[in-house]
Amino acid sequence: MIEVPVIECVAGRGIRGDRYLDFKDNYKGQITFFSLDVFDELCTALGVHNCSPAAARRNVITRGIDLNGFIDKEFEIQGVRFYGTEESAPCYWMDRAFAPGAQVFLKGNGGLRARILSDGKLRSTALVPSAVS
């Protein structure tokens, strides 16, 4: 994973330049989110040092947001609309990416998978979603 200042979200398709762009119709994981707060807790609990949240292989890193609260809800960030589809469940690979025990630790907090509902760009800054009625 590489950090970029801007990503282009394409409604119903994914992120321009991402390997999952146009992966399949109505794909639940057109974009994924991960909490920096959860990453910090993981590092403390497992004694992980010198690791990046990018190891979680999620597209967008957030802070101060309960991502699970957006499952089955529409929300908006920087003018781009999303629909939270499900938890981005951690797999066995997390134990290799972070440390043994990471998969179990992240169960229930592995991030959020979402569909992209409108075109737009997300810029690297404090990403704070707002609920959409």
Short mmCIF file of the N, C-alpha and C atoms (twelve columns), coordinates in Angstrom:
data_MODEL
# 
_entry.id   MODEL 
# 
loop_
_atom_site.group_PDB 
_atom_site.id 
_atom_site.type_symbol 
_atom_site.label_atom_id 
_atom_site.label_alt_id 
_atom_site.label_comp_id 
_atom_site.label_asym_id 
_atom_site.label_seq_id 
_atom_site.Cartn_x 
_atom_site.Cartn_y 
_atom_site.Cartn_z 
_atom_site.pdbx_PDB_model_num 
ATOM 1   N N  . MET A 1   0.846   -1.176  0.000   1 
ATOM 2   C CA . MET A 1   0.000   0.000   0.000   1 
ATOM 3   C C  . MET A 1   0.896   1.245   0.000   1 
ATOM 4   N N  . ILE A 2   0.421   2.253   -0.707  1 
ATOM 5   C CA . ILE A 2   1.122   3.525   -0.708  1 
ATOM 6   C C  . ILE A 2   0.160   4.611   -0.282  1 
ATOM 7   N N  . GLU A 3   0.672   5.590   0.413   1 
ATOM 8   C CA . GLU A 3   -0.155  6.716   0.838   1 
ATOM 9   C C  . GLU A 3   -0.199  7.737   -0.290  1 
ATOM 10  N N  . VAL A 4   -1.411  8.193   -0.593  1 
ATOM 11  C CA . VAL A 4   -1.586  9.205   -1.627  1 
ATOM 12  C C  . VAL A 4   -2.416  10.350  -1.055  1 
ATOM 13  N N  . PRO A 5   -2.240  11.557  -1.570  1 
ATOM 14  C CA . PRO A 5   -2.973  12.692  -1.024  1 
ATOM 15  C C  . PRO A 5   -4.448  12.738  -1.436  1 
ATOM 16  N N  . VAL A 6   -4.795  12.089  -2.568  1 
ATOM 17  C CA . VAL A 6   -6.160  12.127  -3.082  1 
ATOM 18  C C  . VAL A 6   -6.490  10.774  -3.720  1 
ATOM 19  N N  . ILE A 7   -7.721  10.293  -3.460  1 
ATOM 20  C CA . ILE A 7   -8.209  9.128   -4.196  1 
ATOM 21  C C  . ILE A 7   -9.494  9.529   -4.905  1 
ATOM 22  N N  . GLU A 8   -9.687  8.963   -6.090  1 
ATOM 23  C CA . GLU A 8   -10.885 9.252   -6.873  1 
ATOM 24  C C  . GLU A 8   -11.864 8.095   -6.739  1 
ATOM 25  N N  . CYS A 9   -13.013 8.387   -6.132  1 
ATOM 26  C CA . CYS A 9   -14.072 7.393   -5.945  1 
ATOM 27  C C  . CYS A 9   -15.003 7.423   -7.146  1 
ATOM 28  N N  . VAL A 10  -15.284 6.241   -7.701  1 
ATOM 29  C CA . VAL A 10  -16.140 6.131   -8.873  1 
ATOM 30  C C  . VAL A 10  -17.383 5.340   -8.466  1 
ATOM 31  N N  . ALA A 11  -18.532 5.987   -8.516  1 
ATOM 32  C CA . ALA A 11  -19.790 5.384   -8.051  1 
ATOM 33  C C  . ALA A 11  -20.020 4.015   -8.675  1 
ATOM 34  N N  . GLY A 12  -20.303 3.037   -7.822  1 
ATOM 35  C CA . GLY A 12  -20.631 1.694   -8.264  1 
ATOM 36  C C  . GLY A 12  -19.474 0.889   -8.815  1 
ATOM 37  N N  . ARG A 13  -18.269 1.475   -8.828  1 
ATOM 38  C CA . ARG A 13  -17.138 0.800   -9.456  1 
ATOM 39  C C  . ARG A 13  -15.960 0.589   -8.524  1 
ATOM 40  N N  . GLY A 14  -15.634 1.585   -7.703  1 
ATOM 41  C CA . GLY A 14  -14.485 1.481   -6.808  1 
ATOM 42  C C  . GLY A 14  -13.612 2.713   -6.870  1 
ATOM 43  N N  . ILE A 15  -12.335 2.516   -6.582  1 
ATOM 44  C CA . ILE A 15  -11.361 3.611   -6.555  1 
ATOM 45  C C  . ILE A 15  -10.511 3.538   -7.818  1 
ATOM 46  N N  . ARG A 16  -10.444 4.665   -8.522  1 
ATOM 47  C CA . ARG A 16  -9.641  4.684   -9.750  1 
ATOM 48  C C  . ARG A 16  -8.195  4.336   -9.404  1 
ATOM 49  N N  . GLY A 17  -7.658  3.360   -10.135 1 
ATOM 50  C CA . GLY A 17  -6.286  2.920   -9.917  1 
ATOM 51  C C  . GLY A 17  -6.154  1.756   -8.943  1 
ATOM 52  N N  . ASP A 18  -7.238  1.398   -8.258  1 
ATOM 53  C CA . ASP A 18  -7.206  0.293   -7.298  1 
ATOM 54  C C  . ASP A 18  -7.426  -1.029  -8.022  1 
ATOM 55  N N  . ARG A 19  -6.831  -2.082  -7.516  1 
ATOM 56  C CA . ARG A 19  -6.961  -3.398  -8.158  1 
ATOM 57  C C  . ARG A 19  -8.394  -3.915  -8.154  1 
ATOM 58  N N  . TYR A 20  -9.249  -3.399  -7.269  1 
ATOM 59  C CA . TYR A 20  -10.636 -3.851  -7.216  1 
ATOM 60  C C  . TYR A 20  -11.606 -2.960  -7.989  1 
ATOM 61  N N  . LEU A 21  -11.104 -1.990  -8.746  1 
ATOM 62  C CA . LEU A 21  -11.983 -1.182  -9.603  1 
ATOM 63  C C  . LEU A 21  -12.656 -2.118  -10.599 1 
ATOM 64  N N  . ASP A 22  -13.972 -2.055  -10.664 1 
ATOM 65  C CA . ASP A 22  -14.767 -2.911  -11.560 1 
ATOM 66  C C  . ASP A 22  -14.580 -4.402  -11.281 1 
ATOM 67  N N  . PHE A 23  -14.291 -4.754  -10.037 1 
ATOM 68  C CA . PHE A 23  -14.044 -6.149  -9.665  1 
ATOM 69  C C  . PHE A 23  -15.230 -7.035  -10.018 1 
ATOM 70  N N  . LYS A 24  -16.421 -6.633  -9.579  1 
ATOM 71  C CA . LYS A 24  -17.652 -7.314  -9.977  1 
ATOM 72  C C  . LYS A 24  -18.833 -6.414  -9.652  1 
ATOM 73  N N  . ASP A 25  -19.966 -6.684  -10.293 1 
ATOM 74  C CA . ASP A 25  -21.157 -5.860  -10.093 1 
ATOM 75  C C  . ASP A 25  -21.571 -5.840  -8.625  1 
ATOM 76  N N  . ASN A 26  -21.908 -4.645  -8.151  1 
ATOM 77  C CA . ASN A 26  -22.444 -4.458  -6.798  1 
ATOM 78  C C  . ASN A 26  -21.503 -4.969  -5.709  1 
ATOM 79  N N  . TYR A 27  -20.210 -4.915  -5.941  1 
ATOM 80  C CA . TYR A 27  -19.206 -5.410  -4.993  1 
ATOM 81  C C  . TYR A 27  -19.307 -4.674  -3.661  1 
ATOM 82  N N  . LYS A 28  -19.330 -5.424  -2.583  1 
ATOM 83  C CA . LYS A 28  -19.506 -4.859  -1.236  1 
ATOM 84  C C  . LYS A 28  -18.285 -4.083  -0.748  1 
ATOM 85  N N  . GLY A 29  -17.134 -4.352  -1.316  1 
ATOM 86  C CA . GLY A 29  -15.905 -3.720  -0.848  1 
ATOM 87  C C  . GLY A 29  -15.278 -2.790  -1.858  1 
ATOM 88  N N  . GLN A 30  -16.089 -1.921  -2.464  1 
ATOM 89  C CA . GLN A 30  -15.550 -0.968  -3.435  1 
ATOM 90  C C  . GLN A 30  -14.542 -0.030  -2.780  1 
ATOM 91  N N  . ILE A 31  -14.708 0.186   -1.476  1 
ATOM 92  C CA . ILE A 31  -13.773 0.976   -0.688  1 
ATOM 93  C C  . ILE A 31  -13.793 0.394   0.726   1 
ATOM 94  N N  . THR A 32  -12.637 0.435   1.389   1 
ATOM 95  C CA . THR A 32  -12.558 -0.068  2.759   1 
ATOM 96  C C  . THR A 32  -11.956 0.995   3.669   1 
ATOM 97  N N  . PHE A 33  -12.420 0.978   4.909   1 
ATOM 98  C CA . PHE A 33  -11.976 1.944   5.914   1 
ATOM 99  C C  . PHE A 33  -11.389 1.187   7.108   1 
ATOM 100 N N  . PHE A 34  -10.405 1.779   7.767   1 
ATOM 101 C CA . PHE A 34  -9.805  1.188   8.963   1 
ATOM 102 C C  . PHE A 34  -9.540  2.296   9.969   1 
ATOM 103 N N  . SER A 35  -9.718  1.991   11.240  1 
ATOM 104 C CA . SER A 35  -9.581  2.979   12.310  1 
ATOM 105 C C  . SER A 35  -8.155  3.028   12.858  1 
ATOM 106 N N  . LEU A 36  -7.583  4.201   12.878  1 
ATOM 107 C CA . LEU A 36  -6.270  4.396   13.486  1 
ATOM 108 C C  . LEU A 36  -6.339  4.148   14.989  1 
ATOM 109 N N  . ASP A 37  -7.496  4.402   15.582  1 
ATOM 110 C CA . ASP A 37  -7.668  4.134   17.012  1 
ATOM 111 C C  . ASP A 37  -7.540  2.631   17.286  1 
ATOM 112 N N  . VAL A 38  -8.163  1.816   16.444  1 
ATOM 113 C CA . VAL A 38  -8.066  0.359   16.586  1 
ATOM 114 C C  . VAL A 38  -6.622  -0.083  16.354  1 
ATOM 115 N N  . PHE A 39  -5.958  0.505   15.372  1 
ATOM 116 C CA . PHE A 39  -4.565  0.186   15.100  1 
ATOM 117 C C  . PHE A 39  -3.699  0.466   16.331  1 
ATOM 118 N N  . ASP A 40  -3.906  1.617   16.963  1 
ATOM 119 C CA . ASP A 40  -3.135  1.961   18.174  1 
ATOM 120 C C  . ASP A 40  -3.386  0.948   19.289  1 
ATOM 121 N N  . GLU A 41  -4.647  0.544   19.475  1 
ATOM 122 C CA . GLU A 41  -4.978  -0.456  20.498  1 
ATOM 123 C C  . GLU A 41  -4.317  -1.802  20.182  1 
ATOM 124 N N  . LEU A 42  -4.337  -2.178  18.909  1 
ATOM 125 C CA . LEU A 42  -3.706  -3.423  18.470  1 
ATOM 126 C C  . LEU A 42  -2.214  -3.409  18.780  1 
ATOM 127 N N  . CYS A 43  -1.549  -2.329  18.439  1 
ATOM 128 C CA . CYS A 43  -0.109  -2.217  18.674  1 
ATOM 129 C C  . CYS A 43  0.222   -2.312  20.156  1 
ATOM 130 N N  . THR A 44  -0.570  -1.650  20.981  1 
ATOM 131 C CA . THR A 44  -0.350  -1.706  22.426  1 
ATOM 132 C C  . THR A 44  -0.581  -3.117  22.948  1 
ATOM 133 N N  . ALA A 45  -1.695  -3.729  22.562  1 
ATOM 134 C CA . ALA A 45  -2.050  -5.061  23.073  1 
ATOM 135 C C  . ALA A 45  -1.055  -6.138  22.661  1 
ATOM 136 N N  . LEU A 46  -0.529  -6.029  21.445  1 
ATOM 137 C CA . LEU A 46  0.364   -7.074  20.946  1 
ATOM 138 C C  . LEU A 46  1.837   -6.677  20.994  1 
ATOM 139 N N  . GLY A 47  2.122   -5.486  21.504  1 
ATOM 140 C CA . GLY A 47  3.503   -5.029  21.585  1 
ATOM 141 C C  . GLY A 47  4.137   -4.825  20.221  1 
ATOM 142 N N  . VAL A 48  3.339   -4.358  19.277  1 
ATOM 143 C CA . VAL A 48  3.821   -4.145  17.916  1 
ATOM 144 C C  . VAL A 48  4.453   -2.755  17.818  1 
ATOM 145 N N  . HIS A 49  5.644   -2.699  17.237  1 
ATOM 146 C CA . HIS A 49  6.349   -1.429  17.031  1 
ATOM 147 C C  . HIS A 49  6.795   -1.365  15.578  1 
ATOM 148 N N  . ASN A 50  6.992   -0.177  15.084  1 
ATOM 149 C CA . ASN A 50  7.494   0.017   13.720  1 
ATOM 150 C C  . ASN A 50  6.612   -0.655  12.670  1 
ATOM 151 N N  . CYS A 51  5.329   -0.502  12.814  1 
ATOM 152 C CA . CYS A 51  4.378   -1.065  11.860  1 
ATOM 153 C C  . CYS A 51  3.448   0.062   11.408  1 
ATOM 154 N N  . SER A 52  2.954   -0.047  10.208  1 
ATOM 155 C CA . SER A 52  2.070   0.968   9.652   1 
ATOM 156 C C  . SER A 52  0.634   0.453   9.595   1 
ATOM 157 N N  . PRO A 53  -0.354  1.337   9.788   1 
ATOM 158 C CA . PRO A 53  -1.741  0.907   9.620   1 
ATOM 159 C C  . PRO A 53  -2.019  0.444   8.182   1 
ATOM 160 N N  . ALA A 54  -1.171  0.802   7.250   1 
ATOM 161 C CA . ALA A 54  -1.335  0.353   5.865   1 
ATOM 162 C C  . ALA A 54  -1.234  -1.166  5.762   1 
ATOM 163 N N  . ALA A 55  -0.621  -1.806  6.741   1 
ATOM 164 C CA . ALA A 55  -0.508  -3.267  6.734   1 
ATOM 165 C C  . ALA A 55  -1.885  -3.929  6.779   1 
ATOM 166 N N  . ALA A 56  -2.895  -3.204  7.231   1 
ATOM 167 C CA . ALA A 56  -4.265  -3.741  7.275   1 
ATOM 168 C C  . ALA A 56  -4.860  -3.857  5.872   1 
ATOM 169 N N  . ARG A 57  -4.224  -3.254  4.895   1 
ATOM 170 C CA . ARG A 57  -4.659  -3.297  3.494   1 
ATOM 171 C C  . ARG A 57  -6.071  -2.734  3.308   1 
ATOM 172 N N  . ARG A 58  -6.346  -1.632  3.980   1 
ATOM 173 C CA . ARG A 58  -7.605  -0.919  3.791   1 
ATOM 174 C C  . ARG A 58  -7.303  0.354   3.016   1 
ATOM 175 N N  . ASN A 59  -8.301  0.901   2.329   1 
ATOM 176 C CA . ASN A 59  -8.068  2.060   1.466   1 
ATOM 177 C C  . ASN A 59  -7.963  3.379   2.207   1 
ATOM 178 N N  . VAL A 60  -8.779  3.549   3.253   1 
ATOM 179 C CA . VAL A 60  -8.854  4.830   3.954   1 
ATOM 180 C C  . VAL A 60  -8.680  4.594   5.448   1 
ATOM 181 N N  . ILE A 61  -7.794  5.371   6.059   1 
ATOM 182 C CA . ILE A 61  -7.546  5.283   7.495   1 
ATOM 183 C C  . ILE A 61  -8.251  6.468   8.162   1 
ATOM 184 N N  . THR A 62  -9.042  6.165   9.201   1 
ATOM 185 C CA . THR A 62  -9.812  7.202   9.905   1 
ATOM 186 C C  . THR A 62  -9.359  7.270   11.365  1 
ATOM 187 N N  . ARG A 63  -9.834  8.279   12.074  1 
ATOM 188 C CA . ARG A 63  -9.585  8.380   13.512  1 
ATOM 189 C C  . ARG A 63  -10.837 8.949   14.170  1 
ATOM 190 N N  . GLY A 64  -11.163 8.418   15.360  1 
ATOM 191 C CA . GLY A 64  -12.274 8.959   16.139  1 
ATOM 192 C C  . GLY A 64  -13.648 8.593   15.616  1 
ATOM 193 N N  . ILE A 65  -13.737 7.495   14.864  1 
ATOM 194 C CA . ILE A 65  -15.011 7.103   14.252  1 
ATOM 195 C C  . ILE A 65  -15.287 5.634   14.561  1 
ATOM 196 N N  . ASP A 66  -16.507 5.334   15.000  1 
ATOM 197 C CA . ASP A 66  -16.935 3.943   15.175  1 
ATOM 198 C C  . ASP A 66  -17.403 3.446   13.813  1 
ATOM 199 N N  . LEU A 67  -16.516 2.798   13.101  1 
ATOM 200 C CA . LEU A 67  -16.840 2.360   11.739  1 
ATOM 201 C C  . LEU A 67  -17.990 1.368   11.700  1 
ATOM 202 N N  . ASN A 68  -18.099 0.506   12.707  1 
ATOM 203 C CA . ASN A 68  -19.197 -0.464  12.728  1 
ATOM 204 C C  . ASN A 68  -20.556 0.225   12.787  1 
ATOM 205 N N  . GLY A 69  -20.593 1.442   13.283  1 
ATOM 206 C CA . GLY A 69  -21.838 2.201   13.339  1 
ATOM 207 C C  . GLY A 69  -22.375 2.589   11.967  1 
ATOM 208 N N  . PHE A 70  -21.572 2.402   10.924  1 
ATOM 209 C CA . PHE A 70  -21.996 2.758   9.568   1 
ATOM 210 C C  . PHE A 70  -22.410 1.540   8.744   1 
ATOM 211 N N  . ILE A 71  -22.408 0.353   9.357   1 
ATOM 212 C CA . ILE A 71  -22.877 -0.837  8.651   1 
ATOM 213 C C  . ILE A 71  -24.380 -0.699  8.400   1 
ATOM 214 N N  . ASP A 72  -24.810 -0.954  7.186   1 
ATOM 215 C CA . ASP A 72  -26.201 -0.823  6.740   1 
ATOM 216 C C  . ASP A 72  -26.706 0.616   6.791   1 
ATOM 217 N N  . LYS A 73  -25.779 1.576   6.634   1 
ATOM 218 C CA . LYS A 73  -26.168 2.990   6.638   1 
ATOM 219 C C  . LYS A 73  -25.467 3.721   5.513   1 
ATOM 220 N N  . GLU A 74  -26.129 4.757   5.043   1 
ATOM 221 C CA . GLU A 74  -25.537 5.654   4.068   1 
ATOM 222 C C  . GLU A 74  -24.844 6.772   4.835   1 
ATOM 223 N N  . PHE A 75  -23.661 7.165   4.344   1 
ATOM 224 C CA . PHE A 75  -22.921 8.258   4.974   1 
ATOM 225 C C  . PHE A 75  -22.136 9.013   3.910   1 
ATOM 226 N N  . GLU A 76  -21.636 10.153  4.312   1 
ATOM 227 C CA . GLU A 76  -20.947 11.032  3.371   1 
ATOM 228 C C  . GLU A 76  -19.637 11.508  3.976   1 
ATOM 229 N N  . ILE A 77  -18.599 11.555  3.147   1 
ATOM 230 C CA . ILE A 77  -17.311 12.120  3.537   1 
ATOM 231 C C  . ILE A 77  -16.857 13.025  2.404   1 
ATOM 232 N N  . GLN A 78  -16.554 14.268  2.746   1 
ATOM 233 C CA . GLN A 78  -16.050 15.238  1.780   1 
ATOM 234 C C  . GLN A 78  -16.887 15.272  0.498   1 
ATOM 235 N N  . GLY A 79  -18.203 15.164  0.657   1 
ATOM 236 C CA . GLY A 79  -19.115 15.261  -0.472  1 
ATOM 237 C C  . GLY A 79  -19.313 13.966  -1.252  1 
ATOM 238 N N  . VAL A 80  -18.624 12.897  -0.857  1 
ATOM 239 C CA . VAL A 80  -18.778 11.603  -1.518  1 
ATOM 240 C C  . VAL A 80  -19.679 10.730  -0.655  1 
ATOM 241 N N  . ARG A 81  -20.694 10.113  -1.272  1 
ATOM 242 C CA . ARG A 81  -21.637 9.273   -0.534  1 
ATOM 243 C C  . ARG A 81  -21.240 7.801   -0.616  1 
ATOM 244 N N  . PHE A 82  -21.442 7.100   0.514   1 
ATOM 245 C CA . PHE A 82  -21.104 5.685   0.627   1 
ATOM 246 C C  . PHE A 82  -22.244 4.944   1.310   1 
ATOM 247 N N  . TYR A 83  -22.233 3.623   1.171   1 
ATOM 248 C CA . TYR A 83  -23.147 2.768   1.917   1 
ATOM 249 C C  . TYR A 83  -22.307 1.691   2.581   1 
ATOM 250 N N  . GLY A 84  -22.328 1.672   3.921   1 
ATOM 251 C CA . GLY A 84  -21.570 0.680   4.677   1 
ATOM 252 C C  . GLY A 84  -22.211 -0.689  4.549   1 
ATOM 253 N N  . THR A 85  -21.494 -1.656  3.996   1 
ATOM 254 C CA . THR A 85  -22.078 -2.966  3.720   1 
ATOM 255 C C  . THR A 85  -21.824 -3.988  4.817   1 
ATOM 256 N N  . GLU A 86  -20.603 -3.993  5.375   1 
ATOM 257 C CA . GLU A 86  -20.267 -5.006  6.380   1 
ATOM 258 C C  . GLU A 86  -18.894 -4.709  6.969   1 
ATOM 259 N N  . GLU A 87  -18.589 -5.431  8.048   1 
ATOM 260 C CA . GLU A 87  -17.242 -5.344  8.609   1 
ATOM 261 C C  . GLU A 87  -16.266 -5.909  7.589   1 
ATOM 262 N N  . SER A 88  -15.130 -5.294  7.517   1 
ATOM 263 C CA . SER A 88  -14.042 -5.843  6.710   1 
ATOM 264 C C  . SER A 88  -13.325 -6.832  7.622   1 
ATOM 265 N N  . ALA A 89  -13.813 -8.042  7.620   1 
ATOM 266 C CA . ALA A 89  -13.362 -9.055  8.582   1 
ATOM 267 C C  . ALA A 89  -11.878 -9.364  8.415   1 
ATOM 268 N N  . PRO A 90  -11.175 -9.453  9.526   1 
ATOM 269 C CA . PRO A 90  -9.756  -9.794  9.456   1 
ATOM 270 C C  . PRO A 90  -9.566  -11.264 9.084   1 
ATOM 271 N N  . CYS A 91  -8.496  -11.552 8.389   1 
ATOM 272 C CA . CYS A 91  -8.200  -12.927 8.006   1 
ATOM 273 C C  . CYS A 91  -6.878  -13.360 8.644   1 
ATOM 274 N N  . TYR A 92  -6.499  -14.587 8.373   1 
ATOM 275 C CA . TYR A 92  -5.270  -15.156 8.936   1 
ATOM 276 C C  . TYR A 92  -4.049  -14.301 8.602   1 
ATOM 277 N N  . TRP A 93  -4.105  -13.601 7.479   1 
ATOM 278 C CA . TRP A 93  -2.978  -12.793 7.023   1 
ATOM 279 C C  . TRP A 93  -2.617  -11.696 8.027   1 
ATOM 280 N N  . MET A 94  -3.588  -11.236 8.814   1 
ATOM 281 C CA . MET A 94  -3.320  -10.175 9.797   1 
ATOM 282 C C  . MET A 94  -2.254  -10.605 10.806  1 
ATOM 283 N N  . ASP A 95  -2.209  -11.889 11.130  1 
ATOM 284 C CA . ASP A 95  -1.186  -12.381 12.052  1 
ATOM 285 C C  . ASP A 95  0.214   -12.229 11.462  1 
ATOM 286 N N  . ARG A 96  0.319   -12.321 10.158  1 
ATOM 287 C CA . ARG A 96  1.616   -12.142 9.502   1 
ATOM 288 C C  . ARG A 96  1.923   -10.655 9.294   1 
ATOM 289 N N  . ALA A 97  0.881   -9.866  9.007   1 
ATOM 290 C CA . ALA A 97  1.080   -8.443  8.721   1 
ATOM 291 C C  . ALA A 97  1.449   -7.654  9.980   1 
ATOM 292 N N  . PHE A 98  0.832   -8.015  11.107  1 
ATOM 293 C CA . PHE A 98  1.069   -7.293  12.353  1 
ATOM 294 C C  . PHE A 98  1.852   -8.139  13.351  1 
ATOM 295 N N  . ALA A 99  1.197   -9.172  13.884  1 
ATOM 296 C CA . ALA A 99  1.812   -10.061 14.873  1 
ATOM 297 C C  . ALA A 99  0.827   -11.181 15.170  1 
ATOM 298 N N  . PRO A 100 1.314   -12.322 15.634  1 
ATOM 299 C CA . PRO A 100 0.397   -13.395 16.028  1 
ATOM 300 C C  . PRO A 100 -0.637  -12.866 17.026  1 
ATOM 301 N N  . GLY A 101 -1.888  -13.199 16.798  1 
ATOM 302 C CA . GLY A 101 -2.980  -12.728 17.643  1 
ATOM 303 C C  . GLY A 101 -3.756  -11.570 17.050  1 
ATOM 304 N N  . ALA A 102 -3.252  -10.983 15.960  1 
ATOM 305 C CA . ALA A 102 -3.919  -9.823  15.359  1 
ATOM 306 C C  . ALA A 102 -5.292  -10.181 14.798  1 
ATOM 307 N N  . GLN A 103 -5.406  -11.328 14.167  1 
ATOM 308 C CA . GLN A 103 -6.702  -11.712 13.593  1 
ATOM 309 C C  . GLN A 103 -7.761  -11.795 14.677  1 
ATOM 310 N N  . VAL A 104 -7.447  -12.431 15.782  1 
ATOM 311 C CA . VAL A 104 -8.409  -12.550 16.882  1 
ATOM 312 C C  . VAL A 104 -8.697  -11.182 17.483  1 
ATOM 313 N N  . PHE A 105 -7.656  -10.376 17.690  1 
ATOM 314 C CA . PHE A 105 -7.838  -9.051  18.268  1 
ATOM 315 C C  . PHE A 105 -8.749  -8.184  17.399  1 
ATOM 316 N N  . LEU A 106 -8.606  -8.271  16.080  1 
ATOM 317 C CA . LEU A 106 -9.360  -7.412  15.167  1 
ATOM 318 C C  . LEU A 106 -10.772 -7.908  14.865  1 
ATOM 319 N N  . LYS A 107 -11.119 -9.105  15.310  1 
ATOM 320 C CA . LYS A 107 -12.467 -9.612  15.060  1 
ATOM 321 C C  . LYS A 107 -13.486 -8.633  15.637  1 
ATOM 322 N N  . GLY A 108 -14.383 -8.160  14.783  1 
ATOM 323 C CA . GLY A 108 -15.370 -7.164  15.186  1 
ATOM 324 C C  . GLY A 108 -14.902 -5.735  15.008  1 
ATOM 325 N N  . ASN A 109 -13.618 -5.539  14.700  1 
ATOM 326 C CA . ASN A 109 -13.054 -4.206  14.491  1 
ATOM 327 C C  . ASN A 109 -12.062 -4.180  13.342  1 
ATOM 328 N N  . GLY A 110 -12.301 -4.988  12.325  1 
ATOM 329 C CA . GLY A 110 -11.373 -5.088  11.205  1 
ATOM 330 C C  . GLY A 110 -11.519 -3.992  10.175  1 
ATOM 331 N N  . GLY A 111 -12.492 -3.134  10.359  1 
ATOM 332 C CA . GLY A 111 -12.713 -2.057  9.409   1 
ATOM 333 C C  . GLY A 111 -14.103 -2.135  8.800   1 
ATOM 334 N N  . LEU A 112 -14.346 -1.325  7.809   1 
ATOM 335 C CA . LEU A 112 -15.653 -1.230  7.173   1 
ATOM 336 C C  . LEU A 112 -15.499 -1.370  5.664   1 
ATOM 337 N N  . ARG A 113 -16.316 -2.231  5.086   1 
ATOM 338 C CA . ARG A 113 -16.420 -2.330  3.628   1 
ATOM 339 C C  . ARG A 113 -17.621 -1.499  3.209   1 
ATOM 340 N N  . ALA A 114 -17.511 -0.823  2.070   1 
ATOM 341 C CA . ALA A 114 -18.601 0.049   1.631   1 
ATOM 342 C C  . ALA A 114 -18.697 0.098   0.121   1 
ATOM 343 N N  . ARG A 115 -19.884 0.435   -0.335  1 
ATOM 344 C CA . ARG A 115 -20.125 0.724   -1.748  1 
ATOM 345 C C  . ARG A 115 -20.016 2.237   -1.929  1 
ATOM 346 N N  . ILE A 116 -19.544 2.632   -3.075  1 
ATOM 347 C CA . ILE A 116 -19.431 4.050   -3.408  1 
ATOM 348 C C  . ILE A 116 -20.697 4.448   -4.158  1 
ATOM 349 N N  . LEU A 117 -21.415 5.425   -3.618  1 
ATOM 350 C CA . LEU A 117 -22.696 5.830   -4.200  1 
ATOM 351 C C  . LEU A 117 -22.603 7.057   -5.107  1 
ATOM 352 N N  . SER A 118 -21.557 7.854   -4.952  1 
ATOM 353 C CA . SER A 118 -21.411 9.038   -5.810  1 
ATOM 354 C C  . SER A 118 -19.943 9.248   -6.139  1 
ATOM 355 N N  . ASP A 119 -19.714 9.831   -7.310  1 
ATOM 356 C CA . ASP A 119 -18.346 10.140  -7.722  1 
ATOM 357 C C  . ASP A 119 -17.789 11.270  -6.870  1 
ATOM 358 N N  . GLY A 120 -16.500 11.270  -6.690  1 
ATOM 359 C CA . GLY A 120 -15.850 12.369  -5.989  1 
ATOM 360 C C  . GLY A 120 -14.455 11.996  -5.545  1 
ATOM 361 N N  . LYS A 121 -13.796 12.959  -4.949  1 
ATOM 362 C CA . LYS A 121 -12.424 12.747  -4.488  1 
ATOM 363 C C  . LYS A 121 -12.352 12.899  -2.978  1 
ATOM 364 N N  . LEU A 122 -11.577 12.012  -2.358  1 
ATOM 365 C CA . LEU A 122 -11.272 12.123  -0.927  1 
ATOM 366 C C  . LEU A 122 -9.836  12.602  -0.808  1 
ATOM 367 N N  . ARG A 123 -9.661  13.630  0.004   1 
ATOM 368 C CA . ARG A 123 -8.328  14.178  0.225   1 
ATOM 369 C C  . ARG A 123 -7.829  13.778  1.602   1 
ATOM 370 N N  . SER A 124 -6.554  13.542  1.683   1 
ATOM 371 C CA . SER A 124 -5.935  13.144  2.941   1 
ATOM 372 C C  . SER A 124 -6.034  14.299  3.936   1 
ATOM 373 N N  . THR A 125 -6.848  14.093  4.942   1 
ATOM 374 C CA . THR A 125 -7.114  15.077  5.989   1 
ATOM 375 C C  . THR A 125 -7.903  14.354  7.062   1 
ATOM 376 N N  . ALA A 126 -8.450  15.069  7.999   1 
ATOM 377 C CA . ALA A 126 -9.307  14.432  9.005   1 
ATOM 378 C C  . ALA A 126 -10.605 14.029  8.314   1 
ATOM 379 N N  . LEU A 127 -10.823 12.713  8.169   1 
ATOM 380 C CA . LEU A 127 -12.007 12.214  7.486   1 
ATOM 381 C C  . LEU A 127 -13.100 11.947  8.511   1 
ATOM 382 N N  . VAL A 128 -14.129 12.751  8.490   1 
ATOM 383 C CA . VAL A 128 -15.231 12.613  9.430   1 
ATOM 384 C C  . VAL A 128 -16.515 12.427  8.650   1 
ATOM 385 N N  . PRO A 129 -17.087 11.222  8.694   1 
ATOM 386 C CA . PRO A 129 -18.338 10.992  7.956   1 
ATOM 387 C C  . PRO A 129 -19.532 11.612  8.662   1 
ATOM 388 N N  . SER A 130 -20.532 11.937  7.884   1 
ATOM 389 C CA . SER A 130 -21.798 12.367  8.453   1 
ATOM 390 C C  . SER A 130 -22.877 11.457  7.912   1 
ATOM 391 N N  . ALA A 131 -23.843 11.136  8.762   1 
ATOM 392 C CA . ALA A 131 -24.940 10.263  8.354   1 
ATOM 393 C C  . ALA A 131 -25.803 10.987  7.340   1 
ATOM 394 N N  . VAL A 132 -26.363 10.235  6.411   1 
ATOM 395 C CA . VAL A 132 -27.254 10.781  5.405   1 
ATOM 396 C C  . VAL A 132 -28.633 10.187  5.667   1 
ATOM 397 N N  . SER A 133 -29.622 11.043  5.676   1 
ATOM 398 C CA . SER A 133 -30.993 10.565  5.942   1 
ATOM 399 C C  . SER A 133 -31.555 9.804   4.788   1 
# 
